mmCIF file of C-alpha atoms in Angstrom:
data_model
loop_
_atom_site.group_PDB
_atom_site.id
_atom_site.type_symbol
_atom_site.label_atom_id
_atom_site.label_comp_id
_atom_site.label_asym_id
_atom_site.label_seq_id
_atom_site.Cartn_x
_atom_site.Cartn_y
_atom_site.Cartn_z
ATOM 1 C CA MET D 1266 0.000 0.000 0.000
ATOM 2 C CA ILE D 1267 1.281 3.448 -0.892
ATOM 3 C CA GLU D 1268 1.205 6.094 1.821
ATOM 4 C CA THR D 1269 1.636 9.837 1.377
ATOM 5 C CA PHE D 1270 3.282 12.061 3.980
ATOM 6 C CA ASP D 1271 5.057 15.399 4.333
ATOM 7 C CA ALA D 1272 8.702 15.494 5.413
ATOM 8 C CA THR D 1273 9.921 18.778 6.891
ATOM 9 C CA LEU D 1274 13.566 19.517 6.154
ATOM 10 C CA PRO D 1275 15.858 22.059 7.820
ATOM 11 C CA HIS D 1276 14.993 25.711 7.186
ATOM 12 C CA GLY D 1277 11.279 24.891 6.858
ATOM 13 C CA ILE D 1278 11.306 23.207 3.459
ATOM 14 C CA THR D 1279 8.522 20.605 3.170
ATOM 15 C CA LEU D 1280 8.604 17.680 0.734
ATOM 16 C CA SER D 1281 5.526 15.667 -0.151
ATOM 17 C CA CYS D 1282 6.571 12.002 -0.234
ATOM 18 C CA ARG D 1283 5.067 8.670 -1.229
ATOM 19 C CA ALA D 1284 6.230 5.474 0.484
ATOM 20 C CA ALA D 1285 5.676 1.730 0.676
ATOM 21 C CA GLY D 1286 7.061 -0.908 3.031
ATOM 22 C CA ALA D 1287 7.703 -1.089 6.741
ATOM 23 C CA ARG D 1288 9.602 1.626 8.581
ATOM 24 C CA GLY D 1289 12.946 0.393 9.862
ATOM 25 C CA ARG D 1290 13.661 -1.744 6.785
ATOM 26 C CA PRO D 1291 16.556 -0.896 4.434
ATOM 27 C CA LEU D 1292 15.751 2.201 2.397
ATOM 28 C CA MET D 1293 15.366 2.321 -1.385
ATOM 29 C CA LEU D 1294 14.996 5.880 -2.676
ATOM 30 C CA PHE D 1295 13.198 6.611 -5.968
ATOM 31 C CA LEU D 1296 13.899 9.981 -7.602
ATOM 32 C CA HIS D 1297 11.906 11.313 -10.539
ATOM 33 C CA GLY D 1298 12.894 13.924 -13.074
ATOM 34 C CA PHE D 1299 11.072 16.905 -14.498
ATOM 35 C CA PRO D 1300 8.184 16.953 -15.407
ATOM 36 C CA GLU D 1301 7.262 13.647 -13.698
ATOM 37 C CA GLY D 1302 5.956 13.139 -10.162
ATOM 38 C CA ALA D 1303 6.544 10.596 -7.384
ATOM 39 C CA PHE D 1304 3.498 8.583 -8.497
ATOM 40 C CA VAL D 1305 5.452 7.199 -11.478
ATOM 41 C CA TRP D 1306 7.267 4.860 -9.052
ATOM 42 C CA ASP D 1307 4.158 3.390 -7.336
ATOM 43 C CA ALA D 1308 4.286 -0.034 -9.039
ATOM 44 C CA LEU D 1309 8.023 -0.509 -8.422
ATOM 45 C CA MET D 1310 7.786 0.702 -4.813
ATOM 46 C CA GLN D 1311 4.997 -1.788 -4.096
ATOM 47 C CA ARG D 1312 7.040 -4.598 -5.650
ATOM 48 C CA PHE D 1313 10.296 -3.893 -3.783
ATOM 49 C CA ALA D 1314 8.409 -3.441 -0.491
ATOM 50 C CA GLN D 1315 7.259 -7.078 -0.636
ATOM 51 C CA PRO D 1316 9.394 -9.458 1.483
ATOM 52 C CA GLU D 1317 10.021 -11.781 -1.474
ATOM 53 C CA HIS D 1318 11.530 -8.843 -3.394
ATOM 54 C CA GLY D 1319 13.718 -7.462 -0.616
ATOM 55 C CA GLY D 1320 11.216 -5.979 1.838
ATOM 56 C CA PHE D 1321 12.617 -2.465 1.414
ATOM 57 C CA ARG D 1322 11.199 0.781 2.770
ATOM 58 C CA CYS D 1323 10.650 2.564 -0.539
ATOM 59 C CA VAL D 1324 10.358 6.365 -0.580
ATOM 60 C CA ALA D 1325 9.773 8.744 -3.492
ATOM 61 C CA PRO D 1326 9.914 12.467 -2.631
#
């Protein structure tokens, strides 16, 4: 399942992020280019979050 959350960075910058997988698992970061959005990674994030495919915590800012 894909979740959406806001991450506040230093100096007040806020990033809207999408994520899949359990917190505390190894992180896999997905970065998109212009003019795409984080949603383009949804299918891959769901796949790599599954235990049989690594069980990663997948995040796309």
